Short mmCIF file of C-alpha atoms in Angstrom, two decimals:
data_model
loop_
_atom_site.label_atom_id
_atom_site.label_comp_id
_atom_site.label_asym_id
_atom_site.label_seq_id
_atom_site.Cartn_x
_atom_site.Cartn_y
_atom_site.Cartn_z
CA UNK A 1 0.00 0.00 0.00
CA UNK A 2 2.03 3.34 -1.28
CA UNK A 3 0.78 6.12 1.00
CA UNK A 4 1.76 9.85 -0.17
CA UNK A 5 1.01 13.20 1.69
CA UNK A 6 0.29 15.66 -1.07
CA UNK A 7 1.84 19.24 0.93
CA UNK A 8 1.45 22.78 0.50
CA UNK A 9 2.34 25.87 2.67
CA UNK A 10 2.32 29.23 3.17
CA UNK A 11 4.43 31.91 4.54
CA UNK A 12 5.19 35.48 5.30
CA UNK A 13 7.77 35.90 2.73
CA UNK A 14 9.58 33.98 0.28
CA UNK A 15 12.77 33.79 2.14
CA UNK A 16 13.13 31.13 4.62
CA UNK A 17 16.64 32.11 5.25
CA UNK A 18 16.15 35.84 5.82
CA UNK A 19 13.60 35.05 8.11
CA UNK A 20 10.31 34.56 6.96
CA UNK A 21 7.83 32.06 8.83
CA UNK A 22 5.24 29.50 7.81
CA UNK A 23 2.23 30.48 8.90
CA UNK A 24 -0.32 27.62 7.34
CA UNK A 25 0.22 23.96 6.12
CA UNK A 26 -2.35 21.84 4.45
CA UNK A 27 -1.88 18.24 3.58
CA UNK A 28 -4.28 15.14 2.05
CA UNK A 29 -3.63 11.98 2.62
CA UNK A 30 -3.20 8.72 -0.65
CA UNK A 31 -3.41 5.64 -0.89
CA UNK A 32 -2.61 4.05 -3.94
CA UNK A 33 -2.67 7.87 -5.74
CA UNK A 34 -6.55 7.77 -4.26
CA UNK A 35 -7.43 10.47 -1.55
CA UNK A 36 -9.10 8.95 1.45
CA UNK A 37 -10.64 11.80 2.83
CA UNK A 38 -8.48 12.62 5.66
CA UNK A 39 -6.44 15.79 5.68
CA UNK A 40 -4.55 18.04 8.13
CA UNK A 41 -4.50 22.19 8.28
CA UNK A 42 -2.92 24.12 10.45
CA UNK A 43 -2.39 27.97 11.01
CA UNK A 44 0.76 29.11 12.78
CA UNK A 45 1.65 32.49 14.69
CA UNK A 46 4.52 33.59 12.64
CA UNK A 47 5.63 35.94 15.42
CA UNK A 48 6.80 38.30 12.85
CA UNK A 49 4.79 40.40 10.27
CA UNK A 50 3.14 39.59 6.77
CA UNK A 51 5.10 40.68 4.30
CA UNK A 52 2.61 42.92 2.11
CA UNK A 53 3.72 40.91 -1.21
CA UNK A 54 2.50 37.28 1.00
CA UNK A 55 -0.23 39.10 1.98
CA UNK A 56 -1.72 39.63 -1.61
CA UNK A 57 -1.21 36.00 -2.22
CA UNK A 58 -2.86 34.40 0.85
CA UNK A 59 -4.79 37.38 2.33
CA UNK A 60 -3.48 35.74 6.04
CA UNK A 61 -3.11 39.04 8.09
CA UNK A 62 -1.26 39.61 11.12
CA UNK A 63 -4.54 40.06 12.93
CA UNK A 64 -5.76 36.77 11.95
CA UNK A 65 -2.62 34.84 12.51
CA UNK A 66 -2.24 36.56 16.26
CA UNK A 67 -4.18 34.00 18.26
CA UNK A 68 -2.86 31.04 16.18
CA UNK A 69 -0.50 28.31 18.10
CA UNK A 70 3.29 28.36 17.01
CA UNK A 71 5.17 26.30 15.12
CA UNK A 72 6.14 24.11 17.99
CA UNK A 73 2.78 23.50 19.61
CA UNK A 74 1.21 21.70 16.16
CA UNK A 75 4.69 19.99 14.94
CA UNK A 76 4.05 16.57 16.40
CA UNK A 77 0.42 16.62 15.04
CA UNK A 78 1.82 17.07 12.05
CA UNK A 79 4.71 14.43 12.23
CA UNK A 80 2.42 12.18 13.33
CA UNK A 81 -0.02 12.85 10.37
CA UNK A 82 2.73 12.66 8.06
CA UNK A 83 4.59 9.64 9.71
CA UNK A 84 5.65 7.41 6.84
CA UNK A 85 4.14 9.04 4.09
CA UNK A 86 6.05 10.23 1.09
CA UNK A 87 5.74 13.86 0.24
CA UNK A 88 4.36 15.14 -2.88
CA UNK A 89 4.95 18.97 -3.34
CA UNK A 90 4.53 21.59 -6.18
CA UNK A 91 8.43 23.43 -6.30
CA UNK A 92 9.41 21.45 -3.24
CA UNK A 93 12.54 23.13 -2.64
CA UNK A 94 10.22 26.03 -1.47
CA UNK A 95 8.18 24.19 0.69
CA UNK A 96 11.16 21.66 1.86
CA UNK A 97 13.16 24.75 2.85
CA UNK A 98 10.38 26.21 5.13
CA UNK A 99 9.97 23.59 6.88
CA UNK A 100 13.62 22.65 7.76
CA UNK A 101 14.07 26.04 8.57
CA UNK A 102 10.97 25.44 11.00
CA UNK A 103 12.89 21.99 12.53
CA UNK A 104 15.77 23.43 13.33
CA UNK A 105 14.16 26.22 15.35
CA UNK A 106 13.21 23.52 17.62
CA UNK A 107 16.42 22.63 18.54
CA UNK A 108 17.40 19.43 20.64
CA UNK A 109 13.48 18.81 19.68
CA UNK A 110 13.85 19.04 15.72
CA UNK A 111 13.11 16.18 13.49
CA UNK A 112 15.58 14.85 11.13
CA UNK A 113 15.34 17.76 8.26
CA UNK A 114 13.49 16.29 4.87
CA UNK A 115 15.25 15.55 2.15
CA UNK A 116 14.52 16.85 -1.40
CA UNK A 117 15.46 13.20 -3.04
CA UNK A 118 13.21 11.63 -0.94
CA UNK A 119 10.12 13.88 -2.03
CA UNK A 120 8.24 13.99 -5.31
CA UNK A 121 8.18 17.31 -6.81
CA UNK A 122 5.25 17.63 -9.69
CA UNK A 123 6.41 21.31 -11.07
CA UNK A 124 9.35 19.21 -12.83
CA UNK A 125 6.97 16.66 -13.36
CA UNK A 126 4.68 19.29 -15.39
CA UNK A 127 7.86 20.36 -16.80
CA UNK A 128 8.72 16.96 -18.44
CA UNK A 129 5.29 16.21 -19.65
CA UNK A 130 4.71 20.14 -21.19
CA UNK A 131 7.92 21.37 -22.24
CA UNK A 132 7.66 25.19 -22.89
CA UNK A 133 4.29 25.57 -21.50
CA UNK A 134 3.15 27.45 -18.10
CA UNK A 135 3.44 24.69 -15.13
CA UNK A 136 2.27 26.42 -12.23
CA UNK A 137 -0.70 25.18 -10.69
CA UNK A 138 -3.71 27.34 -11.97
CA UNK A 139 -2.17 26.42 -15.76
CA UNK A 140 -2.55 22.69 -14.64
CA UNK A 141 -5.62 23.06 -13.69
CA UNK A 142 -6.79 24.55 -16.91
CA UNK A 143 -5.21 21.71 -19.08
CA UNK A 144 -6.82 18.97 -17.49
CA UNK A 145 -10.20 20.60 -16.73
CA UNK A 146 -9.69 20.57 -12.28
CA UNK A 147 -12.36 23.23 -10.92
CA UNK A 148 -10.09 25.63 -9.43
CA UNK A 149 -13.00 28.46 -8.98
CA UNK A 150 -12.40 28.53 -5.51
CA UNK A 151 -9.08 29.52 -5.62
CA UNK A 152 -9.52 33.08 -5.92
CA UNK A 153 -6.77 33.53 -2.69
CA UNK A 154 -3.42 30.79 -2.26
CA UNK A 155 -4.84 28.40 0.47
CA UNK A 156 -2.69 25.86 1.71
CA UNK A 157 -5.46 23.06 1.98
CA UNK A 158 -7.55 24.00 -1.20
CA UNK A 159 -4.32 24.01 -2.82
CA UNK A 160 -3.01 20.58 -1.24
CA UNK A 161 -6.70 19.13 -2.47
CA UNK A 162 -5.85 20.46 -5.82
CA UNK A 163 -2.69 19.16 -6.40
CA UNK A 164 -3.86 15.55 -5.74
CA UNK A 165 -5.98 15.71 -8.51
CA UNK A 166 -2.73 17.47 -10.62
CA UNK A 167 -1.30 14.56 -9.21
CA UNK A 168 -3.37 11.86 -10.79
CA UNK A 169 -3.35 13.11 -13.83
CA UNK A 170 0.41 13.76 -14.20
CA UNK A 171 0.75 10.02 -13.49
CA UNK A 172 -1.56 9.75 -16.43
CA UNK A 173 -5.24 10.12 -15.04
CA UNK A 174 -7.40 8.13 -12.54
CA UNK A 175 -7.82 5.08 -15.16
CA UNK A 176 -3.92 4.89 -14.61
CA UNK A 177 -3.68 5.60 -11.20
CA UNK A 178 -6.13 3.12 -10.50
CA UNK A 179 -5.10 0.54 -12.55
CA UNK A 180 -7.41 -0.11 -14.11
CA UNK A 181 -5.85 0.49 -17.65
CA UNK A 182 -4.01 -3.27 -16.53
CA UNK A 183 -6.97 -4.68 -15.58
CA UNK A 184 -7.45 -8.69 -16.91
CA UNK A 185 -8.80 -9.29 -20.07
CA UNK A 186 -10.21 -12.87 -20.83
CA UNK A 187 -7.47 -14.66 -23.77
CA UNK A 188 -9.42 -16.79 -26.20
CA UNK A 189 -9.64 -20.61 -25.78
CA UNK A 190 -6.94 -22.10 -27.92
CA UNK A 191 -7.91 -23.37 -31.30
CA UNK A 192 -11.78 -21.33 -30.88
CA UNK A 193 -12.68 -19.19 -33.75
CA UNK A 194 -12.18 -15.60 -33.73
CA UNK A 195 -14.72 -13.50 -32.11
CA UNK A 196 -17.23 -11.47 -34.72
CA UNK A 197 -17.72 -7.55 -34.20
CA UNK A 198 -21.03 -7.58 -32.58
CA UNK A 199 -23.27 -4.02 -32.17
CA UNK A 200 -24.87 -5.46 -29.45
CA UNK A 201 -23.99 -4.18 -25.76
CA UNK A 202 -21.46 -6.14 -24.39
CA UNK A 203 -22.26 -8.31 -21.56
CA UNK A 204 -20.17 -7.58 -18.06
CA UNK A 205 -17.21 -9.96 -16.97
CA UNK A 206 -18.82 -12.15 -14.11
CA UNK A 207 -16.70 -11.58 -10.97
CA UNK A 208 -13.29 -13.58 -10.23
CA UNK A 209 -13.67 -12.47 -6.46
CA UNK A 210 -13.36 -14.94 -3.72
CA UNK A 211 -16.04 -14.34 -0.89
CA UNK A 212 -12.88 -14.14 0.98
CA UNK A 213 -11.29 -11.40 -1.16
CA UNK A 214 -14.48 -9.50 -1.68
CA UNK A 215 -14.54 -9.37 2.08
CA UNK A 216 -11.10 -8.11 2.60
CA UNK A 217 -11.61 -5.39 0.03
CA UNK A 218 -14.96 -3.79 1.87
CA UNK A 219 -13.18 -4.59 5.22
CA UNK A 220 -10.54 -2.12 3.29
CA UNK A 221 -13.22 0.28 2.36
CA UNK A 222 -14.36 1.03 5.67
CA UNK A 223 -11.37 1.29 7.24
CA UNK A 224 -11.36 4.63 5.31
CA UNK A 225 -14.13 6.11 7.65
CA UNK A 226 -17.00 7.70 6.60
CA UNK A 227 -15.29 10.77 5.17
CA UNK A 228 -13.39 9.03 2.35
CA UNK A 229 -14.35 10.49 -0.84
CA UNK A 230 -13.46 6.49 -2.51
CA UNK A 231 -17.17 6.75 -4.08
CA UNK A 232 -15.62 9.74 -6.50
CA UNK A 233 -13.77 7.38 -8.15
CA UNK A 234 -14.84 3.93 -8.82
CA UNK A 235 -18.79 4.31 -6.60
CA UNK A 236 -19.42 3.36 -3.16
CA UNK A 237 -21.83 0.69 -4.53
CA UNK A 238 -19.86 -0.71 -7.25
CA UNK A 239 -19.57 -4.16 -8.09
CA UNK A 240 -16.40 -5.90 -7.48
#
C-alpha cells in the first residue's frame, strides 16, 4: 500500500533564510494515488509580520494569525499525520526549505530535516510532460479541466486538495492511477474461432472475487471512515 502526503504551505515571505515564517500547512492523505478523505491544516503564529507581497497572495493578516498556536505546539500533530508518508509537493525546494528552517528552530526537539530526493516534486513533473508551457498550478488546472473556482486567494489546503488531482493526472489520469488500464482481459480458448464484431452491448465480466477477497476489500473500504471520498472514483456501490 504506497501512502503519499500531497503538501502545501504558506508563509510570510519567500525567504526562509532571511527570516520569513510559515504560517499555514495543508496536507491530504493517498493511498494508492486515491485520496481517502483525511487531511490536516494548520495555522501558525509567525511571530513576525506579513510581508505585504505574501499578503496579496494568501490574504493571512497579522490580525488573523495573532491567536494562532506556534510552530512548535502543532509539529508533532503534524509528524504524526505525516509519519511514513512520502511527500508530494509543487516546487518542493520552497516548501522543503520552510519547513527545515521550522525543525531546526526547535532545537534538541527538531526532526531529522526532509530531504529533497526523498520527495516527489510535480512542477518538474509538469515540466517533463509540457515542455515550454506554463506549469504552475492554476495552468494545470486549466489543461486537465480541475475546478479551481475557488481559488480566488493561495490556500494551503484548497491548494493541497488540488494538487492531488494534478497529481493523478500527471501520473496519467485516474484510469492509470487506479489501474485499471491493466486490468485482466479474458485470452481466447486455444484453437476457438475468432470472435465477430457484434453491435450489441457487451455483456459484463462475471466476478473472479473470492467471498474471501471480496470481504477483505470492503473490510478495506471502511477502514477509510465515513469521510473518504473512494465513491468519486470507482462508486461506493460498485460491483467488485
Amino acid at each position: 500500500m504506497l501512502r503519499e502526503i500531497v503538501l502545501d504551505t504558506e508563509t510570510t515571505g519567500t525567504e526562509a533564510k532571511g527570516g520569513d515564517r510559515l504560517i499555514e500547512i495543508g496536507a491530504v492523505e493517498l493511498l494508492n494515488h486515491i485520496p481517502t478523505g483525511r487531511t490536516f491544516h494548520r495555522y501558525c503564529n509567525p511571530q513576525r509580520a506579513v510581508s505585504e507581497g505574501a499578503f496579496n497572495v494568501h490574504g493571512l493578516s497579522d490580525a488573523f494569525l495573532s491567536d494562532k498556536p506556534v510552530f512548535a505546539e502543532i509539529v508533532g500533530e503534524l509528524l504524526d499525520f505525516l509519519a511514513d508518508g512520502r511527500l508530494v509537493i509543487h516546487n518542493a525546494p520552497f516548501d522543503v526549505g520552510f519547513l527545515n528552517m521550522e525543525y531546526a528552530r526547535l532545537g534538541d526537539r527538531a526532526p531529522p530535516p526532509i530531504r529533497l530526493e526523498d520527495v516527489v516534486d510535480t512542477l518538474p513533473m509538469a515540466r517533463r510532460k509540457h515542455p515550454g508551457a506554463a506549469n504552475n498550478l492554476d495552468a494545470l488546472c486549466s489543461r486537465y479541466g480541475i475546478d479551481n473556482t475557488k481559488r480566488t486567494k493561495h490556500g494551503a489546503l484548497l491548494d493541497a486538495q488540488i494538487l492531488a488531482e494534478v497529481y493523478v493526472e500527471l501520473l496519467g489520469g485516474k484510469q492509470t492511477s487506479l489501474g485499471l488500464l491493466a486490468a485482466e482481459v479474458a485470452a481466447p480458448v486455444a484453437g476457438s474461432a475468432a470472435r465477430q464484431t457484434s453491435s450489441a452491448t457487451p455483456r459484463p465480466y462475471r466476478s473472479r472475487l473470492t467471498e474471501a477477497e471480496r470481504a477483505r476489500h470492503d473490510s478495506f473500504r471502511a477502514s477509510l471512515g465515513p469521510a473518504a471520498i473512494w465513491a468519486d472514483y470507482i462508486g461506493a456501490d460498485d460491483p467488485a
